[in-house]
Amino acid sequence: MRHYPTDLLLAVEHVERSLTRGALPELAAALREAGVTEPLRRFDGEQLWLGLDRLLDGVAQYPWQPLTDSNDVLETLPVGTVVLDDGTDDDTEGMDGRAEAALRGLLLAWALGDDVVIRSPRPRLWALVMDALRGAGVPLPGGRVVAPGTAVPGVEADVPALPLDAALALDCQAPWVHRLLRRRHLPGTSLAVARSADVAERDGRMAARLRFLVARARRAPYYADLPDVAGVSGLAGLPVLEKAALEAHSLPAGRGLSSGGPATGEVLRSGATSGDPRFIVYARGDWDNMVREAVPVLYELGLEPGDRLINTLFGGGMYGGLTTTFSELSRMPVEAYSTGQFATVDDLLMLTGRFGANAILGMPALILPLLRDAKERCPELRIEKVIYGGTPMTEGDRTWLRQELGARVVSSILAANDGAQIGYQCGALGGTLHHVNDDYNLLEVVDEDGTPLPDGTVGEVLVTTLQKFEAPLVRYRIGDMGRLFDHACVCGVSGRVLEYLGRSDGLIRFKGETVLYGDVLAVLEGVDVSRLQIEVFSEGSKEVLVVRTESPRPLDPADVRELLVKEFPVLGDLQDFDSSLDVYELRVECHAEGGLPRNEVSGKVKTVVDRRLEVSR
């Protein structure tokens, strides 16, 4: 059974809270008697978390550390048994600081999964310490006490004294700590492959991640009463986080999802164009986790060391696409040209010609017109890799990229400002199938009541962010439809894949922003519209949004279009990139009552039709 540093952190936080409340008087007295004059400083959970995160380059990714210069991983392993010395039979007062050193050694050895033997003349002290830590109710490694001088096989860790004003975070960087762990390089093994092969430990690994997430989430008022969860199977017992609740408890509306801790990290803005925007907080550690998890995903999408990538994702106004990928690509051995959405055909031809750019990243509605125009001006244009997100891409466009530009990689990534990357395509997956990274964003597919559906059943997607601890998302109904099923992929990754089937809540993605169906209908009700259908599809190099109305009186499509553009400027002709490109079009059709097609069984009008998701069979 593998042990996890997050469980040790939970145990330390349990002892810290108990000591603060005065609930462990015997332990506090025994530690002071042994020379540990400030017990709370040695059970500082935040400092220990910070130190372990730096030591392991990501506590939340344990036991693997992806390497940014390749798609390999290092695996961190315990050394087995660690032997610590706590003085001699003549040193029961602890004046030499050995008890304090042994305590630090115990905490870090247990964090790294090692069994611990303490040679000590104070068996009662260590029984109290170990019992207090185990009182948290989380799995911890073995520990026992033997008499001083007892011969014990294992790694002897000589822990030096620590100045009283020194923090545990710095202690984790000391040379002695490296005697408590082993690292093994796994060449040719990606993070995704390592996790998919970890079948025997998967349940325990996911349970540890969920335990830590729930404990951290309880720091926010909204989640204060969140119950414990016993592994993935118990996740269904937690409440669903609806979008209305998220908006009500997120900035600027409220702080119910905030922990109240020191302000650090990055704040992103939601992409909604109607109503007040919502702001998504990534604390410094959360941002680091996001980047650590994204770099292996970019490799799986097809990037390789030495690639030259044009990054056209939307940026500015605190929107996340360009900001997050800039952070990720800066750690990789690639050359990136971050043009944002303002990329022009001249930029593209200059970067492919003078710099030898061979890859492009962006939204299909922007990069496809750019590439088509560039191809007309420069017939010899070649782009080896196209990575896209934000909206789907048709099979026809994929085929054009392969045949006309010689693209050997055309891969999709699913992501959201709220929780970052959700799914990705390797070279073997096509259409709307995506590998999922449950160790980062744990996905469920549920019915409208939040009840999990069997594998292969279409339903609504819930997201639980296992590595975002400030304003975390627990069973968040993200507004997407899909189905999950197991798939043994030829890329070497076995596990769950998501078939992404579009929006579930009437959100329409257009020009990189979001328009709510309900908001559009509310505006049109003012001119007596009784039924509304919105359809989005690709037409050549253009993305077309069609608004179809029914009303009891004749309406002029030009008047309706003018009203929509006034209320929703994103639907108009203005755009945040090269104005010479004919990229988007808004069309309006006005019908009499009964003019829109109905479902033959239910008689209902389909409200949102996104034909960008259609895949040729």
Coordinates of C-alpha atoms in Angstrom, one line a residue:
M1 CA 0.0 0.0 0.0
R2 CA 1.4 3.4 -1.0
H3 CA 1.2 6.3 1.4
Y4 CA 0.7 9.9 0.4
P5 CA 2.2 13.1 1.7
T6 CA -1.2 14.8 1.7
D7 CA -2.4 12.3 4.4
L8 CA 0.5 13.2 6.6
L9 CA -0.4 16.9 6.1
L10 CA -3.9 16.2 7.2
A11 CA -2.6 14.5 10.3
V12 CA -0.3 17.4 11.1
E13 CA -3.1 19.9 10.7
H14 CA -5.3 17.7 13.0
V15 CA -2.6 17.9 15.7
E16 CA -2.1 21.6 15.1
R17 CA -5.8 22.3 15.6
S18 CA -5.9 20.1 18.7
L19 CA -2.9 21.8 20.3
T20 CA -4.4 25.2 19.5
R21 CA -7.6 24.3 21.3
G22 CA -5.7 22.8 24.2
A23 CA -7.2 19.3 23.4
L24 CA -3.8 17.5 23.7
P25 CA -2.4 18.6 27.1
E26 CA -0.4 15.4 27.7
L27 CA 1.3 15.7 24.3
A28 CA 2.1 19.4 24.7
A29 CA 3.5 18.8 28.2
A30 CA 5.6 15.8 27.1
L31 CA 7.0 17.7 24.1
R32 CA 8.0 20.6 26.3
E33 CA 9.6 18.3 28.9
A34 CA 11.6 16.7 26.1
G35 CA 12.9 20.2 25.0
V36 CA 10.4 21.0 22.2
T37 CA 9.6 24.4 23.7
E38 CA 7.2 25.5 20.9
P39 CA 5.2 22.5 19.8
L40 CA 2.9 24.5 17.5
R41 CA 6.0 25.5 15.4
R42 CA 6.7 21.9 14.8
F43 CA 3.2 21.1 13.7
D44 CA 2.8 24.1 11.3
G45 CA 0.7 22.5 8.5
E46 CA 1.0 25.4 6.0
Q47 CA 4.8 25.6 6.3
L48 CA 5.1 21.8 6.0
W49 CA 2.9 21.8 2.9
L50 CA 5.0 24.6 1.3
G51 CA 8.2 22.7 2.0
L52 CA 7.0 19.3 0.8
D53 CA 5.6 21.0 -2.4
R54 CA 9.0 22.4 -3.2
L55 CA 10.8 19.1 -2.3
L56 CA 8.5 17.0 -4.5
D57 CA 7.9 19.7 -7.1
G58 CA 4.2 19.2 -6.5
V59 CA 2.7 17.3 -3.5
A60 CA -0.5 16.8 -5.5
Q61 CA 1.3 14.9 -8.2
Y62 CA 3.1 12.4 -5.9
P63 CA 4.6 9.9 -6.6
W64 CA 5.5 11.2 -10.1
Q65 CA 7.2 14.3 -11.2
P66 CA 6.9 15.1 -14.9
L67 CA 10.0 16.4 -16.6
T68 CA 9.5 19.6 -18.5
D69 CA 12.3 19.0 -21.0
S70 CA 10.8 15.7 -22.1
N71 CA 7.7 13.6 -21.8
D72 CA 9.3 11.4 -19.1
V73 CA 8.7 11.2 -15.4
L74 CA 10.7 10.7 -12.2
E75 CA 9.1 8.4 -9.7
T76 CA 9.5 9.2 -6.0
L77 CA 9.7 6.1 -3.7
P78 CA 10.2 5.6 0.1
V79 CA 13.5 4.1 1.2
G80 CA 11.7 1.6 3.4
T81 CA 12.6 2.0 7.1
V82 CA 14.1 5.1 8.6
V83 CA 15.9 4.9 11.9
L84 CA 15.9 8.1 14.1
D85 CA 17.8 8.6 17.4
D86 CA 16.3 10.5 20.3
G87 CA 19.2 10.8 22.7
T88 CA 20.5 8.2 25.2
D89 CA 19.3 6.7 28.5
D90 CA 21.2 9.6 30.2
D91 CA 19.4 12.3 28.1
T92 CA 15.8 12.1 29.2
E93 CA 15.6 15.9 29.6
G94 CA 16.1 16.4 25.9
M95 CA 18.5 19.4 26.3
D96 CA 20.5 18.4 23.2
G97 CA 17.5 18.9 20.9
R98 CA 17.3 15.3 19.8
A99 CA 13.6 15.0 20.5
E100 CA 12.9 18.0 18.3
A101 CA 15.1 16.6 15.5
A102 CA 13.5 13.2 15.8
L103 CA 10.0 14.8 15.5
R104 CA 11.0 16.5 12.3
G105 CA 12.5 13.3 11.0
L106 CA 9.3 11.4 11.8
L107 CA 7.0 13.9 10.1
L108 CA 9.1 14.0 6.9
A109 CA 9.7 10.3 6.8
W110 CA 6.0 9.5 7.1
A111 CA 5.2 12.2 4.5
L112 CA 7.5 10.3 2.1
G113 CA 5.9 6.9 2.9
D114 CA 8.7 5.4 5.1
D115 CA 8.2 3.3 8.2
V116 CA 9.9 4.8 11.2
V117 CA 11.8 3.3 14.1
I118 CA 12.7 5.8 16.9
R119 CA 15.5 4.8 19.3
S120 CA 14.5 6.7 22.4
P121 CA 14.5 6.7 26.2
R122 CA 11.1 8.4 26.0
P123 CA 8.7 5.8 24.7
R124 CA 5.7 7.5 26.2
L125 CA 6.4 10.7 24.3
W126 CA 6.5 9.0 20.9
A127 CA 3.4 6.9 21.7
L128 CA 1.6 10.2 22.3
V129 CA 3.0 11.8 19.1
M130 CA 2.1 8.8 16.9
D131 CA -1.4 8.4 18.5
A132 CA -2.1 12.1 18.0
L133 CA -1.2 11.9 14.3
R134 CA -3.2 8.7 13.8
G135 CA -6.1 10.4 15.5
A136 CA -6.7 12.2 12.2
G137 CA -8.0 8.9 10.8
V138 CA -5.9 8.8 7.7
P139 CA -3.6 6.1 6.5
L140 CA 0.0 6.6 7.8
P141 CA 3.1 4.4 7.6
G142 CA 4.3 2.2 10.4
G143 CA 6.1 3.5 13.5
R144 CA 7.5 2.1 16.6
V145 CA 9.9 2.9 19.5
V146 CA 12.9 0.8 20.7
A147 CA 15.5 1.3 23.4
P148 CA 18.5 3.5 22.6
G149 CA 21.4 1.6 20.9
T150 CA 19.1 -1.2 19.6
A151 CA 20.3 -2.5 16.2
V152 CA 17.7 -1.8 13.6
P153 CA 18.1 -2.5 9.9
G154 CA 17.2 0.6 7.8
V155 CA 18.4 4.0 6.7
E156 CA 19.8 6.0 9.6
A157 CA 18.8 9.6 9.3
D158 CA 20.9 12.0 11.4
V159 CA 18.7 15.0 11.6
P160 CA 20.6 18.2 12.6
A161 CA 19.2 20.7 15.1
L162 CA 17.0 23.4 13.6
P163 CA 17.1 27.0 15.0
L164 CA 14.0 27.9 16.8
D165 CA 13.1 30.7 14.4
A166 CA 13.6 28.5 11.3
A167 CA 10.5 27.4 9.3
L168 CA 9.6 23.8 8.4
A169 CA 9.5 24.9 4.7
L170 CA 13.3 25.5 4.7
D171 CA 13.9 22.3 6.7
C172 CA 12.4 20.3 3.7
Q173 CA 15.3 21.6 1.6
A174 CA 18.0 20.4 3.9
P175 CA 20.5 17.7 2.6
W176 CA 19.4 15.2 5.2
V177 CA 15.9 15.0 3.9
H178 CA 17.1 13.3 0.7
R179 CA 18.1 10.3 2.7
L180 CA 14.4 9.6 3.2
L181 CA 13.5 9.1 -0.4
R182 CA 14.6 7.5 -3.7
R183 CA 14.0 8.8 -7.2
R184 CA 13.8 6.7 -10.3
H185 CA 13.8 8.0 -13.9
L186 CA 11.3 6.3 -16.2
P187 CA 12.5 7.1 -19.7
G188 CA 9.8 6.9 -22.3
T189 CA 7.1 6.8 -19.7
S190 CA 4.7 9.8 -19.7
L191 CA 2.7 11.0 -16.7
A192 CA -0.5 9.7 -18.4
V193 CA 1.0 6.3 -19.0
A194 CA 2.4 6.0 -15.5
R195 CA -1.0 6.8 -14.0
S196 CA -2.9 4.5 -16.3
A197 CA -0.5 1.7 -15.4
D198 CA -0.9 2.3 -11.7
V199 CA -4.0 0.1 -11.6
A200 CA -3.4 -1.5 -8.2
E201 CA -3.0 1.8 -6.4
R202 CA -5.5 3.9 -8.3
D203 CA -8.3 3.7 -5.8
G204 CA -6.0 4.6 -2.9
R205 CA -4.4 7.4 -4.9
M206 CA -7.8 9.0 -5.8
A207 CA -9.1 8.5 -2.3
A208 CA -6.1 10.4 -0.9
R209 CA -6.6 13.2 -3.4
L210 CA -10.3 13.5 -2.4
R211 CA -9.5 13.5 1.3
F212 CA -7.1 16.4 1.0
L213 CA -9.4 18.3 -1.3
V214 CA -12.4 18.1 1.0
A215 CA -10.3 19.1 4.0
R216 CA -8.9 22.2 2.1
A217 CA -12.4 23.0 0.8
R218 CA -13.8 23.2 4.3
R219 CA -11.8 26.4 4.9
A220 CA -14.3 28.2 2.7
P221 CA -17.6 29.2 4.3
Y222 CA -19.6 27.7 1.5
Y223 CA -18.0 24.3 2.0
A224 CA -17.7 24.4 5.8
D225 CA -20.0 21.5 6.4
L226 CA -18.8 19.4 3.5
P227 CA -18.8 15.7 4.6
D228 CA -15.9 13.3 4.3
V229 CA -15.8 11.2 1.2
A230 CA -14.5 7.6 1.1
G231 CA -13.0 7.5 -2.3
V232 CA -14.4 8.1 -5.8
S233 CA -17.4 5.9 -5.0
G234 CA -18.4 8.2 -2.2
L235 CA -18.3 11.3 -4.3
A236 CA -21.9 11.0 -5.3
G237 CA -22.8 11.7 -1.6
L238 CA -21.5 15.3 -1.9
P239 CA -23.8 18.1 -3.1
V240 CA -23.6 19.3 -6.7
L241 CA -22.2 22.8 -7.2
E242 CA -24.6 24.6 -9.5
K243 CA -23.5 27.6 -11.6
A244 CA -25.9 29.9 -9.8
A245 CA -24.3 29.0 -6.4
L246 CA -20.8 29.4 -7.9
E247 CA -21.7 32.9 -9.2
A248 CA -23.3 33.9 -5.9
H249 CA -20.3 32.9 -3.8
S250 CA -17.5 34.0 -6.2
L251 CA -16.1 37.5 -6.6
P252 CA -17.4 40.1 -7.1
A253 CA -20.7 38.8 -5.8
G254 CA -19.3 37.2 -2.6
R255 CA -16.5 35.4 -0.9
G256 CA -18.2 32.2 0.2
L257 CA -15.7 30.1 -1.7
S258 CA -12.6 31.9 -0.5
S259 CA -10.5 30.5 2.3
G260 CA -9.6 33.9 3.7
G261 CA -5.9 33.1 3.4
P262 CA -3.2 35.5 2.1
A263 CA -3.8 36.7 -1.4
T264 CA -1.5 35.0 -3.9
G265 CA -1.5 33.8 -7.5
E266 CA -3.5 34.7 -10.5
V267 CA -7.1 35.8 -11.0
L268 CA -9.0 35.1 -14.3
R269 CA -12.3 36.3 -15.6
S270 CA -15.1 34.2 -16.9
G271 CA -15.9 34.6 -20.6
A272 CA -19.6 35.6 -20.2
T273 CA -20.8 38.6 -22.1
S274 CA -24.0 39.2 -20.3
G275 CA -24.3 40.2 -16.6
D276 CA -21.4 40.7 -14.3
P277 CA -18.3 38.7 -15.0
R278 CA -17.1 36.1 -12.5
F279 CA -13.6 36.0 -11.3
I280 CA -11.7 32.7 -10.8
V281 CA -8.9 32.7 -8.2
Y282 CA -5.9 30.5 -8.6
A283 CA -3.7 30.7 -5.5
R284 CA 0.1 30.4 -6.2
G285 CA 0.2 26.7 -5.5
D286 CA -3.0 26.1 -7.6
W287 CA -1.4 27.9 -10.5
D288 CA 1.8 25.8 -10.1
N289 CA -0.3 22.7 -10.1
M290 CA -2.2 23.7 -13.2
V291 CA 1.1 24.4 -15.1
R292 CA 2.7 21.1 -13.9
E293 CA -0.3 19.2 -15.2
A294 CA -0.6 21.1 -18.4
V295 CA 2.9 20.6 -19.7
P296 CA 2.5 16.8 -20.0
V297 CA -0.8 17.4 -21.7
L298 CA 0.8 19.6 -24.3
Y299 CA 3.3 16.8 -25.0
E300 CA 0.4 14.3 -25.4
L301 CA -1.3 16.7 -27.8
G302 CA 1.7 16.4 -30.1
L303 CA 4.2 19.1 -29.1
E304 CA 7.9 18.0 -29.0
P305 CA 11.2 19.7 -28.0
G306 CA 12.3 22.1 -30.6
D307 CA 8.8 23.0 -32.0
R308 CA 8.1 26.6 -32.9
L309 CA 4.5 27.4 -31.9
I310 CA 2.3 30.3 -32.9
N311 CA 0.0 30.9 -29.9
T312 CA -3.2 32.7 -31.1
L313 CA -5.4 32.0 -28.1
F314 CA -7.5 34.9 -26.7
G315 CA -5.9 37.1 -24.1
G316 CA -6.4 40.4 -22.3
G317 CA -9.1 41.5 -19.9
M318 CA -8.0 38.8 -17.5
Y319 CA -9.2 36.0 -19.8
G320 CA -7.2 32.9 -19.3
G321 CA -6.4 31.2 -22.6
L322 CA -3.2 33.2 -23.5
T323 CA -2.2 33.7 -19.9
T324 CA -2.2 30.0 -18.9
T325 CA -0.6 28.7 -22.1
F326 CA 2.1 31.4 -21.9
S327 CA 3.0 30.1 -18.4
E328 CA 3.0 26.5 -19.6
L329 CA 5.0 27.0 -22.8
S330 CA 7.6 29.1 -21.1
R331 CA 8.7 26.0 -19.2
M332 CA 8.9 23.8 -22.2
P333 CA 11.8 23.4 -24.7
V334 CA 9.8 25.1 -27.5
E335 CA 9.9 28.5 -29.1
A336 CA 6.6 30.3 -28.7
Y337 CA 5.2 33.3 -30.5
S338 CA 2.4 34.7 -28.4
T339 CA 0.4 36.8 -30.9
G340 CA -2.9 36.3 -29.2
Q341 CA -6.1 36.8 -31.2
F342 CA -4.6 39.8 -33.0
A343 CA -2.6 37.5 -35.3
T344 CA -2.8 38.4 -39.0
V345 CA -2.0 36.6 -42.2
D346 CA 1.2 38.7 -42.5
D347 CA 2.2 37.5 -39.0
L348 CA 1.6 33.9 -39.8
L349 CA 3.5 34.1 -43.1
M350 CA 6.4 35.9 -41.4
L351 CA 6.6 33.5 -38.5
T352 CA 6.4 30.4 -40.7
G353 CA 8.8 31.9 -43.2
R354 CA 11.5 33.7 -41.2
F355 CA 11.2 31.7 -37.9
G356 CA 10.3 28.3 -39.3
A357 CA 7.2 28.1 -37.1
N358 CA 5.7 24.6 -37.6
A359 CA 2.8 24.6 -35.1
I360 CA -0.2 26.7 -34.3
L361 CA -2.5 26.9 -31.2
G362 CA -5.8 28.6 -31.2
M363 CA -9.6 28.6 -31.8
P364 CA -10.8 27.0 -35.1
A365 CA -12.9 30.0 -35.9
L366 CA -9.8 32.2 -35.9
I367 CA -7.0 30.0 -37.1
L368 CA -8.8 28.3 -40.0
P369 CA -9.6 31.6 -41.9
L370 CA -6.0 32.7 -41.2
L371 CA -4.6 29.5 -42.6
R372 CA -6.9 29.4 -45.6
D373 CA -5.9 33.0 -46.6
A374 CA -2.3 32.3 -45.9
K375 CA -2.4 29.2 -48.1
E376 CA -3.9 31.3 -51.0
R377 CA -1.1 33.8 -50.7
C378 CA 1.6 31.2 -50.2
P379 CA 0.7 27.9 -51.8
E380 CA 3.8 26.2 -50.4
L381 CA 2.7 26.9 -46.8
R382 CA 3.1 24.0 -44.4
I383 CA 2.0 23.7 -40.8
E384 CA 3.0 20.4 -39.1
K385 CA 0.9 20.7 -36.0
V386 CA -2.5 22.3 -35.3
I387 CA -3.7 22.3 -31.6
Y388 CA -7.1 23.8 -31.0
G389 CA -9.6 24.5 -28.3
G390 CA -12.6 26.7 -27.4
T391 CA -14.9 25.3 -30.0
P392 CA -15.1 22.1 -32.0
M393 CA -13.6 21.5 -35.4
T394 CA -15.4 19.7 -38.2
E395 CA -13.9 16.6 -39.9
G396 CA -13.9 18.5 -43.2
D397 CA -11.6 21.2 -41.7
R398 CA -9.4 18.5 -40.2
T399 CA -9.1 16.8 -43.6
W400 CA -8.2 20.2 -45.2
L401 CA -5.5 20.8 -42.7
R402 CA -3.9 17.4 -43.4
Q403 CA -4.3 17.5 -47.2
E404 CA -3.5 21.1 -47.9
L405 CA -1.1 22.0 -45.2
G406 CA 0.5 18.6 -44.5
A407 CA -0.6 18.7 -40.8
R408 CA 0.3 15.4 -39.2
V409 CA -1.1 16.5 -35.8
V410 CA -4.6 17.9 -35.4
S411 CA -5.5 17.7 -31.7
S412 CA -8.2 19.2 -29.5
I413 CA -7.9 20.3 -25.9
L414 CA -10.9 20.9 -23.6
A415 CA -10.4 23.5 -21.0
A416 CA -12.3 26.1 -19.0
N417 CA -11.3 29.2 -17.0
D418 CA -13.0 27.7 -13.9
G419 CA -10.9 24.5 -13.7
A420 CA -8.3 24.6 -16.6
Q421 CA -7.7 21.5 -18.7
I422 CA -10.4 18.9 -18.7
G423 CA -9.5 16.6 -21.6
Y424 CA -7.2 16.2 -24.6
Q425 CA -6.7 14.3 -27.8
C426 CA -3.7 12.2 -28.5
G427 CA -2.8 11.4 -32.1
A428 CA -4.9 8.2 -32.0
L429 CA -8.2 9.9 -30.9
G430 CA -10.4 11.8 -33.3
G431 CA -13.8 13.4 -33.5
T432 CA -14.9 14.5 -30.0
L433 CA -13.2 11.8 -28.0
H434 CA -10.7 13.0 -25.3
H435 CA -8.5 11.4 -22.8
V436 CA -9.3 12.7 -19.3
N437 CA -6.9 13.4 -16.4
D438 CA -8.8 12.4 -13.3
D439 CA -5.9 13.1 -11.1
Y440 CA -6.3 16.8 -11.9
N441 CA -10.0 17.3 -12.9
L442 CA -12.1 14.3 -11.8
L443 CA -15.1 14.0 -14.1
E444 CA -18.5 12.4 -13.5
V445 CA -21.4 12.0 -15.9
V446 CA -24.8 12.4 -14.1
D447 CA -28.5 12.9 -14.6
E448 CA -30.3 16.1 -13.9
D449 CA -30.4 15.2 -10.2
G450 CA -26.7 14.6 -9.9
T451 CA -26.9 10.8 -9.8
P452 CA -24.0 9.1 -11.5
L453 CA -24.9 7.4 -14.8
P454 CA -23.4 4.0 -16.0
D455 CA -20.4 4.2 -18.2
G456 CA -21.3 4.9 -21.8
T457 CA -24.5 6.8 -20.9
V458 CA -25.0 10.4 -22.1
G459 CA -25.5 12.9 -19.3
E460 CA -24.2 16.2 -17.8
V461 CA -20.6 16.5 -16.9
L462 CA -19.5 17.4 -13.3
V463 CA -16.0 18.5 -12.5
T464 CA -14.1 18.2 -9.2
T465 CA -10.8 20.0 -9.1
L466 CA -8.4 17.8 -7.2
Q467 CA -5.5 20.2 -7.4
K468 CA -7.2 23.6 -7.0
F469 CA -7.6 24.4 -3.3
E470 CA -8.5 28.1 -3.3
A471 CA -12.2 28.4 -4.4
P472 CA -12.2 24.7 -5.3
L473 CA -14.9 23.2 -7.4
V474 CA -16.6 20.1 -5.9
R475 CA -19.0 18.3 -8.3
Y476 CA -19.4 21.5 -10.4
R477 CA -22.0 21.2 -13.1
I478 CA -19.9 22.8 -15.8
G479 CA -22.6 22.9 -18.4
D480 CA -21.3 20.3 -20.8
M481 CA -22.9 17.0 -22.0
G482 CA -20.9 13.9 -22.7
R483 CA -20.4 10.2 -21.9
L484 CA -17.5 8.4 -20.2
F485 CA -16.2 5.0 -21.0
D486 CA -12.9 3.0 -20.7
H487 CA -10.6 2.8 -23.6
A488 CA -7.3 1.1 -24.2
C489 CA -5.7 3.5 -26.6
V490 CA -2.9 2.7 -29.0
C491 CA -1.0 5.7 -27.6
G492 CA -0.3 3.6 -24.5
V493 CA -2.8 5.3 -22.1
S494 CA -5.5 3.1 -20.8
G495 CA -8.5 4.5 -18.9
R496 CA -11.5 6.7 -19.2
V497 CA -12.2 8.9 -22.3
L498 CA -14.8 11.6 -22.6
E499 CA -17.0 11.9 -25.7
Y500 CA -17.7 15.6 -25.6
L501 CA -21.3 16.3 -26.8
G502 CA -21.6 20.1 -26.4
R503 CA -23.3 22.5 -24.0
S504 CA -26.1 21.4 -21.7
D505 CA -27.3 24.8 -20.4
G506 CA -28.0 27.0 -23.4
L507 CA -24.5 28.6 -23.5
I508 CA -23.4 29.6 -27.0
R509 CA -19.7 30.1 -27.6
F510 CA -19.1 32.8 -30.3
K511 CA -16.0 34.8 -31.0
G512 CA -14.4 33.2 -28.0
E513 CA -17.1 34.6 -25.7
T514 CA -20.3 33.2 -24.2
V515 CA -23.9 34.3 -24.8
L516 CA -26.7 32.8 -22.7
Y517 CA -29.7 31.5 -24.6
G518 CA -32.0 32.7 -21.8
D519 CA -30.6 36.3 -22.1
V520 CA -31.2 36.4 -25.8
L521 CA -34.8 35.1 -25.4
A522 CA -35.5 37.7 -22.6
V523 CA -34.5 40.5 -25.0
L524 CA -36.6 39.2 -27.9
E525 CA -39.6 38.6 -25.7
G526 CA -39.9 42.4 -25.7
V527 CA -40.8 42.3 -29.4
D528 CA -43.3 39.5 -29.0
V529 CA -41.0 36.5 -29.8
S530 CA -42.6 33.4 -28.5
R531 CA -40.1 30.7 -29.6
L532 CA -36.4 31.0 -30.3
Q533 CA -33.8 28.7 -31.8
I534 CA -30.1 29.5 -32.1
E535 CA -27.9 27.5 -34.5
V536 CA -24.1 27.7 -34.9
F537 CA -22.3 26.0 -37.8
S538 CA -19.3 26.4 -40.0
E539 CA -19.6 27.5 -43.6
G540 CA -16.4 27.4 -45.5
S541 CA -13.9 29.6 -43.5
K542 CA -16.7 31.3 -41.6
E543 CA -18.6 30.6 -38.4
V544 CA -22.3 31.4 -38.7
L545 CA -24.8 32.0 -35.9
V546 CA -28.4 31.9 -37.0
V547 CA -31.2 33.3 -34.8
R548 CA -34.6 31.9 -35.7
T549 CA -37.8 33.3 -34.1
E550 CA -41.5 32.6 -34.0
S551 CA -43.9 35.3 -33.1
P552 CA -47.7 36.0 -33.5
R553 CA -47.0 39.1 -35.6
P554 CA -44.6 39.6 -38.6
L555 CA -41.1 40.8 -37.6
D556 CA -38.5 42.4 -39.8
P557 CA -35.2 40.3 -39.6
A558 CA -33.2 43.5 -40.0
D559 CA -34.9 45.1 -37.0
V560 CA -34.3 42.0 -34.9
R561 CA -30.7 41.8 -35.9
E562 CA -30.2 45.5 -35.0
L563 CA -31.7 44.8 -31.5
L564 CA -29.5 41.8 -30.9
V565 CA -26.3 43.6 -31.9
K566 CA -27.2 46.5 -29.7
E567 CA -27.9 44.2 -26.6
F568 CA -25.1 41.7 -27.4
P569 CA -22.2 43.5 -29.2
V570 CA -20.3 40.2 -29.6
L571 CA -22.9 39.2 -32.2
G572 CA -22.1 42.1 -34.4
D573 CA -19.4 42.8 -36.9
L574 CA -16.8 44.0 -34.4
Q575 CA -14.0 41.5 -33.5
D576 CA -10.8 41.5 -31.5
F577 CA -8.5 40.4 -34.3
D578 CA -7.6 41.1 -38.0
S579 CA -10.6 43.1 -39.3
S580 CA -9.8 42.1 -42.9
L581 CA -10.9 38.5 -42.1
D582 CA -14.5 37.5 -42.8
V583 CA -14.7 35.1 -39.9
Y584 CA -18.2 35.4 -38.3
E585 CA -21.7 36.2 -39.5
L586 CA -25.0 36.7 -37.7
R587 CA -28.2 35.8 -39.6
V588 CA -31.8 36.3 -38.5
E589 CA -34.8 34.4 -39.7
C590 CA -38.3 35.4 -38.5
H591 CA -41.1 32.8 -38.7
A592 CA -44.8 32.8 -37.9
E593 CA -46.1 30.7 -35.1
G594 CA -45.4 27.1 -35.7
G595 CA -42.7 27.8 -38.3
L596 CA -39.8 26.2 -36.4
P597 CA -39.3 22.4 -36.6
R598 CA -40.7 20.4 -33.7
N599 CA -39.6 17.1 -32.2
E600 CA -42.0 14.5 -33.6
V601 CA -42.6 13.0 -30.1
S602 CA -42.4 15.8 -27.7
G603 CA -43.4 18.7 -29.9
K604 CA -40.6 20.8 -28.5
V605 CA -38.4 23.2 -30.4
K606 CA -34.6 22.4 -30.0
T607 CA -33.3 25.6 -28.4
V608 CA -29.6 25.5 -29.3
V609 CA -28.1 23.6 -32.2
D610 CA -24.3 23.5 -32.4
R611 CA -23.4 21.8 -35.7
R612 CA -19.7 22.4 -35.2
L613 CA -19.8 19.2 -33.2
E614 CA -21.0 17.0 -36.1
V615 CA -18.5 14.4 -37.2
S616 CA -18.5 12.7 -40.5
R617 CA -19.2 8.9 -40.2

